[in-house]
């Protein structure tokens, strides 16, 4: 029996089944390089991809934005939160206001050197009859408080969130952004673990008290692109790195 070029004998290898999964994943890149405008039509391609992407797909969103329309940012963030794909967000210069909301909604985050982030309360104007403007302003203030508390949870402290709601601006440099992202990942991991426990409990109640093992991704990490805080360029922060930083 002759040897095959892959090692072993050819006759034996005829009976070894091989299963090949075809590569069907797609990698998309989008650039938010201007003010987030009020016309959702500008973002239809991104929203469409987020809606229909599969779990094998990867979507990169590169941000260099002064901010803009909160309503559009909310729509993008909602689409990011429900997509099956993995979403990477990059700060390539600035992520101000609405741009910071979109950045933080990513699954993995990349921060370039000398980049900055601005978090602040909303700006706007009202028009109409007196009582209508009063009711509208009350609604807007209530809604914006919910948005700020939801989108910046863990990234900002409760005290900082209160300051933003009361019109104090918060400016962050690249090192501060990367450092604060660790808190976000810790919260996500705790929530992921809690969700797994809920699933385990539900399965046990449905099928008895047999042991249940659930395999799900619970490891969250942050990558840096040229961030000077630890000298690593585009490298993944490991658990050891996190312990050292603590």
mmCIF file of C-alpha atoms in Angstrom:
data_model
loop_
_atom_site.group_PDB
_atom_site.id
_atom_site.type_symbol
_atom_site.label_atom_id
_atom_site.label_comp_id
_atom_site.label_asym_id
_atom_site.label_seq_id
_atom_site.Cartn_x
_atom_site.Cartn_y
_atom_site.Cartn_z
ATOM 1 C CA UNK A 1 0.000 0.000 0.000
ATOM 2 C CA UNK A 2 1.493 3.309 -1.030
ATOM 3 C CA UNK A 3 1.726 6.370 1.214
ATOM 4 C CA UNK A 4 -0.407 9.358 0.353
ATOM 5 C CA UNK A 5 0.980 12.883 0.270
ATOM 6 C CA UNK A 6 -1.038 13.669 3.395
ATOM 7 C CA UNK A 7 0.554 10.859 5.399
ATOM 8 C CA UNK A 8 -0.842 7.395 6.143
ATOM 9 C CA UNK A 9 -1.920 4.875 3.558
ATOM 10 C CA UNK A 10 -4.349 5.813 0.804
ATOM 11 C CA UNK A 11 -6.614 2.767 1.256
ATOM 12 C CA UNK A 12 -7.256 3.582 4.900
ATOM 13 C CA UNK A 13 -7.988 7.211 4.090
ATOM 14 C CA UNK A 14 -10.702 6.181 1.645
ATOM 15 C CA UNK A 15 -12.847 5.212 4.651
ATOM 16 C CA UNK A 16 -12.182 8.350 6.734
ATOM 17 C CA UNK A 17 -15.109 10.733 6.269
ATOM 18 C CA UNK A 18 -14.319 14.380 5.746
ATOM 19 C CA UNK A 19 -16.790 17.175 6.301
ATOM 20 C CA UNK A 20 -16.035 20.583 4.860
ATOM 21 C CA UNK A 21 -18.160 23.583 5.775
ATOM 22 C CA UNK A 22 -18.209 26.046 2.883
ATOM 23 C CA UNK A 23 -17.143 29.571 3.723
ATOM 24 C CA UNK A 24 -20.266 31.658 3.504
ATOM 25 C CA UNK A 25 -19.319 34.553 5.759
ATOM 26 C CA UNK A 26 -19.133 38.128 4.537
ATOM 27 C CA UNK A 27 -17.107 41.049 5.883
ATOM 28 C CA UNK A 28 -18.652 44.505 5.536
ATOM 29 C CA UNK A 29 -17.115 47.903 6.225
ATOM 30 C CA UNK A 30 -19.035 51.143 6.737
ATOM 31 C CA UNK A 31 -17.682 54.627 7.395
ATOM 32 C CA UNK A 32 -19.477 57.241 9.493
ATOM 33 C CA UNK A 33 -17.178 60.096 8.620
ATOM 34 C CA UNK A 34 -19.526 63.061 8.831
ATOM 35 C CA UNK A 35 -22.313 64.444 10.974
ATOM 36 C CA UNK A 36 -25.089 61.917 11.561
ATOM 37 C CA UNK A 37 -27.808 63.549 9.455
ATOM 38 C CA UNK A 38 -31.570 63.336 9.938
ATOM 39 C CA UNK A 39 -32.175 61.543 6.634
ATOM 40 C CA UNK A 40 -32.259 57.820 7.422
ATOM 41 C CA UNK A 41 -31.838 57.089 3.722
ATOM 42 C CA UNK A 42 -28.121 57.759 4.087
ATOM 43 C CA UNK A 43 -27.871 54.794 6.446
ATOM 44 C CA UNK A 44 -30.192 52.351 4.698
ATOM 45 C CA UNK A 45 -27.301 50.178 3.395
ATOM 46 C CA UNK A 46 -25.910 49.784 6.931
ATOM 47 C CA UNK A 47 -29.325 49.105 8.438
ATOM 48 C CA UNK A 48 -30.131 46.570 5.715
ATOM 49 C CA UNK A 49 -26.888 44.672 6.278
ATOM 50 C CA UNK A 50 -27.384 44.663 10.055
ATOM 51 C CA UNK A 51 -30.889 43.306 9.590
ATOM 52 C CA UNK A 52 -30.045 40.468 7.210
ATOM 53 C CA UNK A 53 -26.471 39.519 8.222
ATOM 54 C CA UNK A 54 -25.838 35.998 9.489
ATOM 55 C CA UNK A 55 -23.947 34.909 12.590
ATOM 56 C CA UNK A 56 -20.918 34.148 10.388
ATOM 57 C CA UNK A 57 -20.724 37.710 9.067
ATOM 58 C CA UNK A 58 -18.568 40.533 10.399
ATOM 59 C CA UNK A 59 -19.512 44.209 10.175
ATOM 60 C CA UNK A 60 -16.960 46.961 10.752
ATOM 61 C CA UNK A 61 -18.174 50.492 11.494
ATOM 62 C CA UNK A 62 -15.438 53.135 11.267
ATOM 63 C CA UNK A 63 -16.330 56.330 13.115
ATOM 64 C CA UNK A 64 -14.974 59.830 12.720
ATOM 65 C CA UNK A 65 -18.025 61.917 13.516
ATOM 66 C CA UNK A 66 -18.930 65.097 15.348
ATOM 67 C CA UNK A 67 -22.291 63.553 16.239
ATOM 68 C CA UNK A 68 -25.679 64.585 14.943
ATOM 69 C CA UNK A 69 -29.249 63.298 14.954
ATOM 70 C CA UNK A 70 -30.057 61.294 18.082
ATOM 71 C CA UNK A 71 -33.078 59.612 16.456
ATOM 72 C CA UNK A 72 -30.916 58.191 13.679
ATOM 73 C CA UNK A 73 -28.265 57.073 16.176
ATOM 74 C CA UNK A 74 -30.956 55.264 18.183
ATOM 75 C CA UNK A 75 -32.145 53.472 15.046
ATOM 76 C CA UNK A 76 -28.602 52.351 14.220
ATOM 77 C CA UNK A 77 -27.933 51.229 17.803
ATOM 78 C CA UNK A 78 -31.182 49.229 17.858
ATOM 79 C CA UNK A 79 -30.205 47.502 14.614
ATOM 80 C CA UNK A 80 -26.744 46.728 16.042
ATOM 81 C CA UNK A 81 -28.284 45.240 19.188
ATOM 82 C CA UNK A 82 -30.442 42.783 17.238
ATOM 83 C CA UNK A 83 -28.103 41.746 14.417
ATOM 84 C CA UNK A 84 -26.815 38.175 14.274
ATOM 85 C CA UNK A 85 -23.431 39.355 12.984
ATOM 86 C CA UNK A 86 -20.371 40.358 14.957
ATOM 87 C CA UNK A 87 -20.038 44.148 14.945
ATOM 88 C CA UNK A 88 -16.672 45.872 15.372
ATOM 89 C CA UNK A 89 -16.609 49.622 15.961
ATOM 90 C CA UNK A 90 -13.567 51.809 15.408
ATOM 91 C CA UNK A 91 -12.768 55.323 16.560
ATOM 92 C CA UNK A 92 -10.423 56.587 13.898
ATOM 93 C CA UNK A 93 -10.402 60.230 14.995
ATOM 94 C CA UNK A 94 -13.405 61.463 16.961
ATOM 95 C CA UNK A 95 -16.601 59.898 18.283
ATOM 96 C CA UNK A 96 -18.591 62.798 19.647
ATOM 97 C CA UNK A 97 -22.173 62.832 20.882
ATOM 98 C CA UNK A 98 -24.247 60.484 18.683
ATOM 99 C CA UNK A 99 -20.991 59.030 17.360
ATOM 100 C CA UNK A 100 -20.099 57.839 20.867
ATOM 101 C CA UNK A 101 -23.477 56.106 21.189
ATOM 102 C CA UNK A 102 -22.894 54.122 18.004
ATOM 103 C CA UNK A 103 -19.320 53.282 18.993
ATOM 104 C CA UNK A 104 -20.281 51.858 22.392
ATOM 105 C CA UNK A 105 -23.003 49.677 20.836
ATOM 106 C CA UNK A 106 -20.366 47.545 19.090
ATOM 107 C CA UNK A 107 -19.395 44.064 20.243
ATOM 108 C CA UNK A 108 -15.668 44.727 19.898
ATOM 109 C CA UNK A 109 -14.049 48.148 20.083
ATOM 110 C CA UNK A 110 -10.927 49.626 18.517
ATOM 111 C CA UNK A 111 -9.459 52.955 19.575
ATOM 112 C CA UNK A 112 -6.828 54.773 17.554
ATOM 113 C CA UNK A 113 -4.041 56.904 18.993
ATOM 114 C CA UNK A 114 -4.895 60.523 19.801
ATOM 115 C CA UNK A 115 -8.611 59.921 19.334
ATOM 116 C CA UNK A 116 -11.271 61.588 21.454
ATOM 117 C CA UNK A 117 -14.847 61.187 22.623
ATOM 118 C CA UNK A 118 -17.390 63.767 23.713
ATOM 119 C CA UNK A 119 -20.469 62.859 25.734
ATOM 120 C CA UNK A 120 -23.028 65.561 26.411
ATOM 121 C CA UNK A 121 -26.703 66.362 26.714
ATOM 122 C CA UNK A 122 -28.849 67.037 23.655
ATOM 123 C CA UNK A 123 -29.308 70.305 21.782
ATOM 124 C CA UNK A 124 -32.460 71.254 19.896
ATOM 125 C CA UNK A 125 -35.386 73.599 19.471
ATOM 126 C CA UNK A 126 -39.162 73.450 19.850
ATOM 127 C CA UNK A 127 -41.927 75.169 17.915
ATOM 128 C CA UNK A 128 -45.654 75.290 18.522
ATOM 129 C CA UNK A 129 -48.278 76.458 20.985
ATOM 130 C CA UNK A 130 -47.192 77.056 24.552
ATOM 131 C CA UNK A 131 -48.625 74.002 26.294
ATOM 132 C CA UNK A 132 -47.670 71.760 23.372
ATOM 133 C CA UNK A 133 -44.048 72.858 23.711
ATOM 134 C CA UNK A 134 -44.165 72.206 27.450
ATOM 135 C CA UNK A 135 -45.439 68.648 26.975
ATOM 136 C CA UNK A 136 -42.967 68.006 24.185
ATOM 137 C CA UNK A 137 -40.034 69.299 26.235
ATOM 138 C CA UNK A 138 -41.038 67.066 29.164
ATOM 139 C CA UNK A 139 -41.183 64.067 26.842
ATOM 140 C CA UNK A 140 -37.794 64.881 25.265
ATOM 141 C CA UNK A 141 -36.078 65.332 28.640
ATOM 142 C CA UNK A 142 -37.499 62.050 29.937
ATOM 143 C CA UNK A 143 -36.534 60.161 26.798
ATOM 144 C CA UNK A 144 -33.008 61.576 26.684
ATOM 145 C CA UNK A 145 -32.401 60.640 30.309
ATOM 146 C CA UNK A 146 -33.363 57.036 29.507
ATOM 147 C CA UNK A 147 -31.057 57.015 26.487
ATOM 148 C CA UNK A 148 -28.077 58.414 28.397
ATOM 149 C CA UNK A 149 -28.502 55.967 31.278
ATOM 150 C CA UNK A 150 -28.900 52.980 28.939
ATOM 151 C CA UNK A 151 -26.159 53.744 26.420
ATOM 152 C CA UNK A 152 -23.451 54.861 28.858
ATOM 153 C CA UNK A 153 -24.113 52.399 31.669
ATOM 154 C CA UNK A 154 -20.809 51.110 32.988
ATOM 155 C CA UNK A 155 -18.834 53.394 30.713
ATOM 156 C CA UNK A 156 -19.696 56.423 32.839
ATOM 157 C CA UNK A 157 -20.241 56.425 36.579
ATOM 158 C CA UNK A 158 -23.697 57.208 37.955
ATOM 159 C CA UNK A 159 -22.374 60.588 39.074
ATOM 160 C CA UNK A 160 -21.067 61.332 35.582
ATOM 161 C CA UNK A 161 -24.365 60.289 34.016
ATOM 162 C CA UNK A 162 -26.203 62.705 36.291
ATOM 163 C CA UNK A 163 -23.785 65.458 35.283
ATOM 164 C CA UNK A 164 -24.395 64.782 31.575
ATOM 165 C CA UNK A 165 -28.154 64.897 32.118
ATOM 166 C CA UNK A 166 -27.665 68.298 33.765
ATOM 167 C CA UNK A 167 -25.656 69.658 30.822
ATOM 168 C CA UNK A 168 -22.047 68.960 31.782
ATOM 169 C CA UNK A 169 -19.800 67.850 28.918
ATOM 170 C CA UNK A 170 -17.392 64.929 29.367
ATOM 171 C CA UNK A 171 -14.289 64.771 27.187
ATOM 172 C CA UNK A 172 -12.262 61.564 27.001
ATOM 173 C CA UNK A 173 -8.929 60.728 25.369
ATOM 174 C CA UNK A 174 -7.932 57.364 23.922
ATOM 175 C CA UNK A 175 -6.405 55.973 27.127
ATOM 176 C CA UNK A 176 -9.484 56.841 29.151
ATOM 177 C CA UNK A 177 -11.794 55.288 26.542
ATOM 178 C CA UNK A 178 -9.917 51.984 26.559
ATOM 179 C CA UNK A 179 -9.797 51.890 30.360
ATOM 180 C CA UNK A 180 -13.523 52.517 30.721
ATOM 181 C CA UNK A 181 -14.413 49.829 28.177
ATOM 182 C CA UNK A 182 -13.237 47.185 30.652
ATOM 183 C CA UNK A 183 -16.143 48.068 32.930
ATOM 184 C CA UNK A 184 -18.550 47.666 30.004
ATOM 185 C CA UNK A 185 -17.203 44.183 29.246
ATOM 186 C CA UNK A 186 -17.476 43.136 32.882
ATOM 187 C CA UNK A 187 -21.147 44.144 32.941
ATOM 188 C CA UNK A 188 -21.793 42.279 29.695
ATOM 189 C CA UNK A 189 -20.162 39.133 31.080
ATOM 190 C CA UNK A 190 -22.192 39.262 34.282
ATOM 191 C CA UNK A 191 -25.392 39.637 32.255
ATOM 192 C CA UNK A 192 -24.383 36.817 29.927
ATOM 193 C CA UNK A 193 -23.735 34.522 32.890
ATOM 194 C CA UNK A 194 -27.082 35.507 34.409
ATOM 195 C CA UNK A 195 -28.889 34.747 31.137
ATOM 196 C CA UNK A 196 -27.244 31.324 30.990
ATOM 197 C CA UNK A 197 -28.415 30.579 34.515
ATOM 198 C CA UNK A 198 -31.967 31.524 33.528
ATOM 199 C CA UNK A 199 -31.791 29.151 30.559
ATOM 200 C CA UNK A 200 -30.403 26.342 32.735
ATOM 201 C CA UNK A 201 -33.179 26.842 35.267
ATOM 202 C CA UNK A 202 -35.836 26.803 32.549
ATOM 203 C CA UNK A 203 -34.433 23.596 31.037
ATOM 204 C CA UNK A 204 -34.259 21.880 34.425
ATOM 205 C CA UNK A 205 -37.863 22.831 35.174
ATOM 206 C CA UNK A 206 -38.967 21.499 31.788
ATOM 207 C CA UNK A 207 -36.916 18.284 31.648
ATOM 208 C CA UNK A 208 -36.053 17.512 35.240
ATOM 209 C CA UNK A 209 -33.051 18.265 37.404
ATOM 210 C CA UNK A 210 -30.442 16.683 35.149
ATOM 211 C CA UNK A 211 -27.139 18.488 34.727
ATOM 212 C CA UNK A 212 -27.241 21.127 32.031
ATOM 213 C CA UNK A 213 -24.210 22.407 30.160
ATOM 214 C CA UNK A 214 -24.534 25.468 27.962
ATOM 215 C CA UNK A 215 -21.747 26.554 25.669
ATOM 216 C CA UNK A 216 -21.945 30.240 24.863
ATOM 217 C CA UNK A 217 -19.416 32.990 24.279
ATOM 218 C CA UNK A 218 -18.887 34.911 27.501
ATOM 219 C CA UNK A 219 -15.390 36.243 26.928
ATOM 220 C CA UNK A 220 -15.343 39.905 26.006
ATOM 221 C CA UNK A 221 -12.133 41.663 25.068
ATOM 222 C CA UNK A 222 -11.009 45.012 23.788
ATOM 223 C CA UNK A 223 -8.566 45.609 20.990
ATOM 224 C CA UNK A 224 -6.525 48.741 20.614
ATOM 225 C CA UNK A 225 -5.301 50.305 17.417
ATOM 226 C CA UNK A 226 -2.280 52.313 18.418
ATOM 227 C CA UNK A 227 -3.666 53.221 21.831
ATOM 228 C CA UNK A 228 -0.596 54.258 23.826
ATOM 229 C CA UNK A 229 -1.776 53.025 27.225
ATOM 230 C CA UNK A 230 0.091 49.701 27.055
ATOM 231 C CA UNK A 231 2.062 49.979 23.829
ATOM 232 C CA UNK A 232 0.064 47.287 22.021
ATOM 233 C CA UNK A 233 -1.037 48.039 18.483
ATOM 234 C CA UNK A 234 -4.106 46.154 17.306
ATOM 235 C CA UNK A 235 -3.530 43.403 19.838
ATOM 236 C CA UNK A 236 -6.128 41.647 21.922
ATOM 237 C CA UNK A 237 -6.192 42.291 25.643
ATOM 238 C CA UNK A 238 -6.021 38.948 27.430
ATOM 239 C CA UNK A 239 -7.252 38.043 30.881
ATOM 240 C CA UNK A 240 -3.677 38.316 32.144
ATOM 241 C CA UNK A 241 -3.475 41.861 30.806
ATOM 242 C CA UNK A 242 -6.700 42.707 32.579
ATOM 243 C CA UNK A 243 -5.337 41.397 35.869
ATOM 244 C CA UNK A 244 -2.188 43.437 35.444
ATOM 245 C CA UNK A 245 -4.202 46.583 34.771
ATOM 246 C CA UNK A 246 -6.165 46.044 37.961
#
